């Protein structure tokens, strides 16, 4: 294991190396800056794949760890403690996978303050990976809060019209939650005499059998649980703490939305599994039904509101609330199926919704509008793009054979079999799946199918001309040429067909998403394999706190 | 070191050398021509440098001088380093500003050094009388400096206001000292501790009133609510480099005195006998003054942060922000009022001041981070300010991110540090202060502290929004000295944030073991 000691540090710090490279490059070298950023993110991806290779799926505990003292004062030591287990390894991989996609998309679309932009993206990557690998509460909090800053600037500087409002709201909302977590962390550090997550977890587990429990009183445990839970619930977001999300998503630049949906929201769900389930098993069992209800409300509310949107990006944003409701439901099913489904669904949602935001971004770059009504018949002018978008939409919907299905199905299975939630929760979850099909197909139908609708200015001229591109099998030059030709035929005026074909980088990003969706959808076993041991250990630990009669009842029910 | 008739003058060298330097500078400056004031600046910087070296050399020592009236220990050493660093930066950023606003008169520099020496004496006060003298040495030059932009009315008003209220608060302090002496028959902090613990006082009421008056007097200095009313006007009216310097040094000095007084003399001041402890049992006991300080802290945090939201002027905003930060520091002072009593095997109580020590360390780290952050923020404000003292509105920061990325970047880091975002010094300071507050059993106070931090994020972010997210002229004059100082403060803020060991190891040596 000696040689793997530094591996996790390499993964964690490689984005920082990228930032340093960007900073020492001249401001004028804008052309090169973006390539350096892209290469840096690909290097991180490569390293994280190496990390995955070094990971031993048969072990439940933390591995590839790195532990050192950061600083100490008085009797308290804060350690630099990083490591991965089955719960976090896939999320590290997801982060490393999403970031190159975001950068790929940005290559030709971001032209302002390029160096600053890519520096913030890489800083964000550093902070997000840090959250997933940190195993010391202090270190975790540092990464958690630091991830706020680059996102704030990404929304605030490169966002759309309401960007300042959205950025400040995002910052304040998230900070309000996390500051309570800070208090809880400080309390835990004082009480247990360490900030080391594994040590605290061991202490909690050791106290499981005793009548007193690990905490001085149930009220204290409840308050501490809530300190963590509210911070994570805001980040996820769990209904009713979601109101920052539509604003931030809609105003963020495309890459920002992709990362926000793809990874940043998972910081919250990951935190729920790692800290709420890990450190407060008793309280998790007690509160699971209440949180389950919140999750169900989120699933249905998110889907419902999605359907009512007239803005594509907002629709996708609200769909996140619905999808993450599933993840929360799976987590608080408190059994192996639920938690592993939820963990896989975190990855799936990152891929699918990240893909959806890429799709919206590509549409926006072409039309400069996000209103659903403005689109129509895109299929006819951009068949390849539409095909890829269809796969992504279907994966988000949970069509069997694609990734979303595997996650949602496992979660519902876990929920139905859960001694704390049960069949009724699974029933309402299933309604959410149906609603997802409704709003996503509605969106698909409006945007891609139907009559081809040109931009409003040339509406009259274009509505009558079902683009010749529709008949082409291939995307690319000929479609573009067709569009051009139309422009000339009808007006000889400016613009022509706004639907320029996909550039190579857009195509690459979408294809990567689609491949990932198929791989997980068709062959999910290795992904479950990575997490099984750790999830099993977590679920076994939780099972000790679930009253025996509840378990018996649920078995009878089955 | 040097020992004259048991006086041990050597221990006082760090502060003494600075005061001497100021006196020499006052004379030398007479022969420096008006257009060559950079010589005075250079000499002043050398004076600070000498004092810095002396402080560093004597850092590990623990001794007293003048029969216990002067204490030199790790606390003094760290406080001195903070004051000297702030003075150095304060001198650097002042020069070009004074030059371009036509205020570059030689007495500026010696006055600044005098006041710095006062702050250093304050950090080493081992006696209430020393404390009072040091306070005056700190304050009087600041009254003069506040009116430095004469005949500008606002500046004169600021000086007048500061002087009147300062003198008033000194009155409280003197009266408090008198009552303390009346109650205990001594003004020595260590002696007070011993007599309070042995309950050798005339009446607890006298002692209580004396403590309250001392709190009022020092509360004025550190701008704790409800004694903060002078702060915004004085901060706004005084020339900006003076405000920058004052916002740090006066606060460091004031808190040095407050922390010394509360942790060295009165940490175990309770009315009535200690509660019974069973053998092997530990209970937390709260000093009689703790609730009062905790309420002051809460009020200060709440008022400072909420009123800051309404400010449109960067100097007033930073004034209210500095009030708010006094609140966080007061929280540490309040935490120092908790001590643990453990029964030994026979049930005899043993006192432990480890919580107070922890609070003291936390406050020191907080002050170190605050000093660099705040003076840096004022320096950027100074760059944006125009020669006629206008240009201090938040709107004047619009577009700074494009025209002056370095200044704007520094300012952003200062703002994030004031909010308390990790990897900046402000976070580390808050972390330790909140931690000791929780340890002291003041959960509600800590809760108020974290919630008001969220409020503070709102107005600090507005500065960042102006600089980076809005469009504007972004005019600023950034001479190399000022830019260098901002860069230095930025680096210092980040270093304290990323490698807290640097200050934590210095603070580690701070103990409450009394020097006898």
Short mmCIF file of N, CA and C in Angstrom, two decimals, chain A residues 70-76 78 112-113 116 126 137-138 141-143 145-146 148-149 152-153 156-157 163-164 167-168 171-172 175-177 179-180 182-187 189-190 195, chain B residues 358 361-362 365 401-402 412 416 419-423 427-428 431-432 434-435 438-439 443 446-447 450-451 453-454 457-458 461 464-465 468-471 497-501 504 507-508:
data_model
loop_
_atom_site.label_atom_id
_atom_site.label_comp_id
_atom_site.label_asym_id
_atom_site.label_seq_id
_atom_site.Cartn_x
_atom_site.Cartn_y
_atom_site.Cartn_z
N UNK A 70 -2.61 18.89 11.28
CA UNK A 70 -2.64 20.19 10.60
C UNK A 70 -2.17 21.26 11.57
N UNK A 71 -2.90 21.41 12.63
CA UNK A 71 -2.43 22.31 13.67
C UNK A 71 -3.11 21.91 14.97
N UNK A 72 -2.58 22.40 16.06
CA UNK A 72 -3.19 22.06 17.33
C UNK A 72 -3.10 23.26 18.24
N UNK A 73 -4.03 23.32 19.16
CA UNK A 73 -4.00 24.38 20.14
C UNK A 73 -4.55 23.79 21.42
N UNK A 74 -3.81 23.94 22.48
CA UNK A 74 -4.23 23.34 23.73
C UNK A 74 -4.32 21.84 23.55
N UNK A 75 -5.42 21.26 23.96
CA UNK A 75 -5.54 19.80 23.89
C UNK A 75 -6.15 19.33 22.58
N UNK A 76 -6.50 20.26 21.72
CA UNK A 76 -7.24 19.87 20.54
C UNK A 76 -6.36 19.87 19.31
N UNK A 78 -6.29 19.37 15.17
CA UNK A 78 -7.03 19.28 13.93
C UNK A 78 -6.13 18.58 12.94
N UNK A 112 -15.22 36.19 -21.57
CA UNK A 112 -14.91 37.28 -20.65
C UNK A 112 -14.08 36.77 -19.48
N UNK A 113 -13.06 37.49 -19.11
CA UNK A 113 -12.26 37.17 -17.92
C UNK A 113 -11.97 35.68 -17.85
N UNK A 116 -9.81 34.09 -14.91
CA UNK A 116 -10.52 34.05 -13.64
C UNK A 116 -11.56 32.92 -13.65
N UNK A 126 -11.44 21.46 -6.72
CA UNK A 126 -10.61 21.16 -5.55
C UNK A 126 -11.48 21.06 -4.30
N UNK A 137 -13.66 16.61 10.79
CA UNK A 137 -14.78 17.54 10.71
C UNK A 137 -14.33 18.95 10.36
N UNK A 138 -13.20 19.36 10.92
CA UNK A 138 -12.70 20.71 10.61
C UNK A 138 -12.37 20.81 9.13
N UNK A 141 -15.41 20.92 7.00
CA UNK A 141 -16.08 22.22 7.01
C UNK A 141 -15.33 23.23 6.15
N UNK A 142 -14.01 23.16 6.20
CA UNK A 142 -13.22 24.07 5.39
C UNK A 142 -13.56 23.89 3.91
N UNK A 143 -13.53 22.66 3.43
CA UNK A 143 -13.83 22.42 2.02
C UNK A 143 -15.28 22.80 1.70
N UNK A 145 -17.22 25.07 3.03
CA UNK A 145 -17.44 26.50 2.91
C UNK A 145 -16.68 27.07 1.72
N UNK A 146 -15.49 26.53 1.48
CA UNK A 146 -14.70 27.07 0.37
C UNK A 146 -15.41 26.83 -0.95
N UNK A 148 -18.31 27.28 -1.60
CA UNK A 148 -19.28 28.36 -1.82
C UNK A 148 -18.70 29.49 -2.66
N UNK A 149 -17.46 29.83 -2.37
CA UNK A 149 -16.90 31.07 -2.92
C UNK A 149 -16.79 31.04 -4.45
N UNK A 152 -20.17 31.21 -6.03
CA UNK A 152 -20.74 32.55 -5.90
C UNK A 152 -20.23 33.45 -7.02
N UNK A 153 -18.94 33.39 -7.27
CA UNK A 153 -18.39 34.24 -8.32
C UNK A 153 -18.81 33.76 -9.70
N UNK A 156 -22.21 35.01 -10.07
CA UNK A 156 -22.26 36.47 -10.00
C UNK A 156 -21.62 37.17 -11.17
N UNK A 157 -20.54 36.64 -11.70
CA UNK A 157 -19.84 37.35 -12.78
C UNK A 157 -20.32 36.89 -14.15
N UNK A 163 -28.21 37.91 -12.01
CA UNK A 163 -27.14 37.10 -11.43
C UNK A 163 -26.74 37.53 -10.01
N UNK A 164 -26.75 38.86 -9.77
CA UNK A 164 -26.27 39.31 -8.46
C UNK A 164 -27.22 38.84 -7.36
N UNK A 167 -26.75 35.14 -6.89
CA UNK A 167 -25.48 34.77 -6.26
C UNK A 167 -25.52 35.05 -4.77
N UNK A 168 -26.03 36.23 -4.42
CA UNK A 168 -26.06 36.58 -3.00
C UNK A 168 -27.02 35.66 -2.25
N UNK A 171 -25.37 32.35 -1.68
CA UNK A 171 -24.33 32.42 -0.66
C UNK A 171 -24.95 32.47 0.74
N UNK A 172 -25.89 33.38 0.93
CA UNK A 172 -26.45 33.58 2.26
C UNK A 172 -27.24 32.36 2.71
N UNK A 175 -24.87 29.60 3.54
CA UNK A 175 -24.06 29.89 4.72
C UNK A 175 -24.90 29.80 5.98
N UNK A 176 -26.15 30.23 5.90
CA UNK A 176 -27.02 30.17 7.08
C UNK A 176 -27.11 28.74 7.57
N UNK A 177 -27.18 27.80 6.63
CA UNK A 177 -27.25 26.41 7.04
C UNK A 177 -25.93 25.92 7.60
N UNK A 179 -23.48 27.42 8.93
CA UNK A 179 -22.96 28.00 10.16
C UNK A 179 -23.52 27.25 11.37
N UNK A 180 -24.72 26.72 11.23
CA UNK A 180 -25.27 25.91 12.32
C UNK A 180 -24.50 24.60 12.43
N UNK A 182 -21.42 24.38 11.76
CA UNK A 182 -20.16 24.73 12.42
C UNK A 182 -20.30 24.60 13.93
N UNK A 183 -21.42 25.10 14.42
CA UNK A 183 -21.65 25.03 15.87
C UNK A 183 -21.71 23.57 16.33
N UNK A 184 -22.44 22.77 15.53
CA UNK A 184 -22.55 21.34 15.88
C UNK A 184 -21.18 20.67 15.85
N UNK A 185 -20.38 21.03 14.84
CA UNK A 185 -19.04 20.43 14.73
C UNK A 185 -18.20 20.81 15.95
N UNK A 186 -18.26 22.09 16.33
CA UNK A 186 -17.47 22.53 17.48
C UNK A 186 -17.89 21.78 18.73
N UNK A 187 -19.20 21.63 18.87
CA UNK A 187 -19.70 20.93 20.05
C UNK A 187 -19.19 19.49 20.07
N UNK A 189 -16.56 18.28 18.57
CA UNK A 189 -15.12 18.26 18.79
C UNK A 189 -14.80 18.39 20.26
N UNK A 190 -15.54 19.23 20.92
CA UNK A 190 -15.30 19.43 22.35
C UNK A 190 -15.71 18.20 23.15
N UNK A 195 -11.73 15.72 16.29
CA UNK A 195 -12.56 16.05 15.13
C UNK A 195 -12.53 14.92 14.10
N UNK B 358 -7.83 28.95 27.21
CA UNK B 358 -8.22 28.66 25.84
C UNK B 358 -8.88 29.89 25.19
N UNK B 361 -6.26 32.43 24.32
CA UNK B 361 -5.56 32.08 23.08
C UNK B 361 -6.42 32.37 21.86
N UNK B 362 -7.70 31.99 21.98
CA UNK B 362 -8.61 32.24 20.87
C UNK B 362 -8.67 33.71 20.54
N UNK B 365 -5.55 34.90 18.69
CA UNK B 365 -5.50 34.50 17.28
C UNK B 365 -6.50 35.34 16.48
N UNK B 401 -12.72 45.63 -9.80
CA UNK B 401 -12.19 44.33 -10.19
C UNK B 401 -11.53 44.35 -11.56
N UNK B 402 -12.00 45.28 -12.43
CA UNK B 402 -11.39 45.34 -13.75
C UNK B 402 -10.15 46.23 -13.77
N UNK B 412 -11.38 41.44 -1.61
CA UNK B 412 -12.31 40.31 -1.55
C UNK B 412 -11.88 39.34 -0.47
N UNK B 416 -13.98 38.23 2.80
CA UNK B 416 -14.26 36.83 3.11
C UNK B 416 -13.71 36.48 4.50
N UNK B 419 -16.05 37.85 7.05
CA UNK B 419 -17.22 36.97 7.18
C UNK B 419 -16.85 35.74 8.00
N UNK B 420 -15.63 35.24 7.75
CA UNK B 420 -15.21 34.03 8.43
C UNK B 420 -15.29 32.81 7.53
N UNK B 421 -14.87 32.98 6.27
CA UNK B 421 -14.85 31.86 5.33
C UNK B 421 -13.52 31.12 5.50
N UNK B 422 -13.55 29.78 5.51
CA UNK B 422 -12.32 29.03 5.73
C UNK B 422 -11.19 29.40 4.77
N UNK B 423 -10.01 29.07 5.20
CA UNK B 423 -8.76 29.36 4.51
C UNK B 423 -8.38 30.83 4.63
N UNK B 427 -11.60 33.08 9.70
CA UNK B 427 -12.25 31.82 10.05
C UNK B 427 -11.56 31.15 11.22
N UNK B 428 -10.24 31.12 11.16
CA UNK B 428 -9.49 30.46 12.24
C UNK B 428 -9.77 31.16 13.56
N UNK B 431 -13.24 30.31 14.66
CA UNK B 431 -13.27 28.92 15.08
C UNK B 431 -12.84 28.79 16.54
N UNK B 432 -11.70 29.40 16.88
CA UNK B 432 -11.19 29.27 18.24
C UNK B 432 -12.09 29.98 19.24
N UNK B 434 -15.36 30.68 18.98
CA UNK B 434 -16.61 29.93 19.16
C UNK B 434 -16.37 28.66 19.96
N UNK B 435 -15.26 28.04 19.68
CA UNK B 435 -14.92 26.79 20.37
C UNK B 435 -14.82 27.03 21.87
N UNK B 438 -18.23 27.70 23.42
CA UNK B 438 -19.00 26.48 23.67
C UNK B 438 -18.44 25.72 24.87
N UNK B 439 -17.13 25.67 24.95
CA UNK B 439 -16.51 24.97 26.08
C UNK B 439 -16.91 25.60 27.40
N UNK B 443 -23.68 28.34 25.21
CA UNK B 443 -24.16 27.89 23.90
C UNK B 443 -25.00 28.96 23.21
N UNK B 446 -22.88 31.60 21.65
CA UNK B 446 -22.24 31.11 20.43
C UNK B 446 -23.24 31.07 19.28
N UNK B 447 -24.48 30.71 19.60
CA UNK B 447 -25.52 30.66 18.56
C UNK B 447 -25.75 32.06 18.00
N UNK B 450 -22.85 32.90 15.65
CA UNK B 450 -22.83 32.34 14.30
C UNK B 450 -23.95 32.94 13.45
N UNK B 451 -25.09 33.19 14.06
CA UNK B 451 -26.19 33.74 13.26
C UNK B 451 -25.88 35.16 12.79
N UNK B 453 -23.02 36.19 12.17
CA UNK B 453 -22.01 36.05 11.10
C UNK B 453 -22.68 35.96 9.74
N UNK B 454 -23.82 35.28 9.71
CA UNK B 454 -24.54 35.17 8.43
C UNK B 454 -25.02 36.55 8.01
N UNK B 457 -22.35 38.49 6.46
CA UNK B 457 -22.02 38.11 5.09
C UNK B 457 -22.72 39.01 4.09
N UNK B 458 -23.92 39.44 4.45
CA UNK B 458 -24.70 40.24 3.51
C UNK B 458 -23.99 41.54 3.14
N UNK B 461 -20.46 40.97 1.48
CA UNK B 461 -20.58 40.53 0.08
C UNK B 461 -20.89 41.71 -0.82
N UNK B 464 -17.94 43.07 -2.34
CA UNK B 464 -17.44 42.20 -3.42
C UNK B 464 -18.30 42.36 -4.67
N UNK B 465 -19.62 42.43 -4.44
CA UNK B 465 -20.53 42.61 -5.58
C UNK B 465 -20.17 43.88 -6.33
N UNK B 468 -16.70 43.40 -8.32
CA UNK B 468 -16.56 42.41 -9.39
C UNK B 468 -17.79 42.30 -10.28
N UNK B 469 -18.96 42.50 -9.70
CA UNK B 469 -20.16 42.16 -10.47
C UNK B 469 -20.83 43.38 -11.06
N UNK B 470 -20.43 44.58 -10.65
CA UNK B 470 -21.07 45.76 -11.22
C UNK B 470 -20.05 46.52 -12.06
N UNK B 471 -20.59 47.35 -12.93
CA UNK B 471 -19.71 48.09 -13.81
C UNK B 471 -19.52 49.50 -13.29
N UNK B 497 -4.88 31.69 7.83
CA UNK B 497 -6.01 30.81 7.52
C UNK B 497 -5.58 29.41 7.12
N UNK B 498 -4.50 29.31 6.36
CA UNK B 498 -4.12 28.00 5.83
C UNK B 498 -3.16 27.28 6.78
N UNK B 499 -2.27 28.03 7.39
CA UNK B 499 -1.33 27.42 8.34
C UNK B 499 -1.50 28.06 9.71
N UNK B 500 -2.59 27.76 10.40
CA UNK B 500 -2.83 28.42 11.69
C UNK B 500 -1.72 28.13 12.69
N UNK B 501 -0.93 27.10 12.42
CA UNK B 501 0.17 26.76 13.33
C UNK B 501 1.04 27.97 13.63
N UNK B 504 -0.84 29.81 16.12
CA UNK B 504 -1.25 28.92 17.21
C UNK B 504 -0.06 28.54 18.09
N UNK B 507 0.60 31.35 20.33
CA UNK B 507 -0.45 31.46 21.35
C UNK B 507 -0.35 30.32 22.35
N UNK B 508 0.25 29.21 21.91
CA UNK B 508 0.38 28.04 22.77
C UNK B 508 1.04 28.39 24.09
#
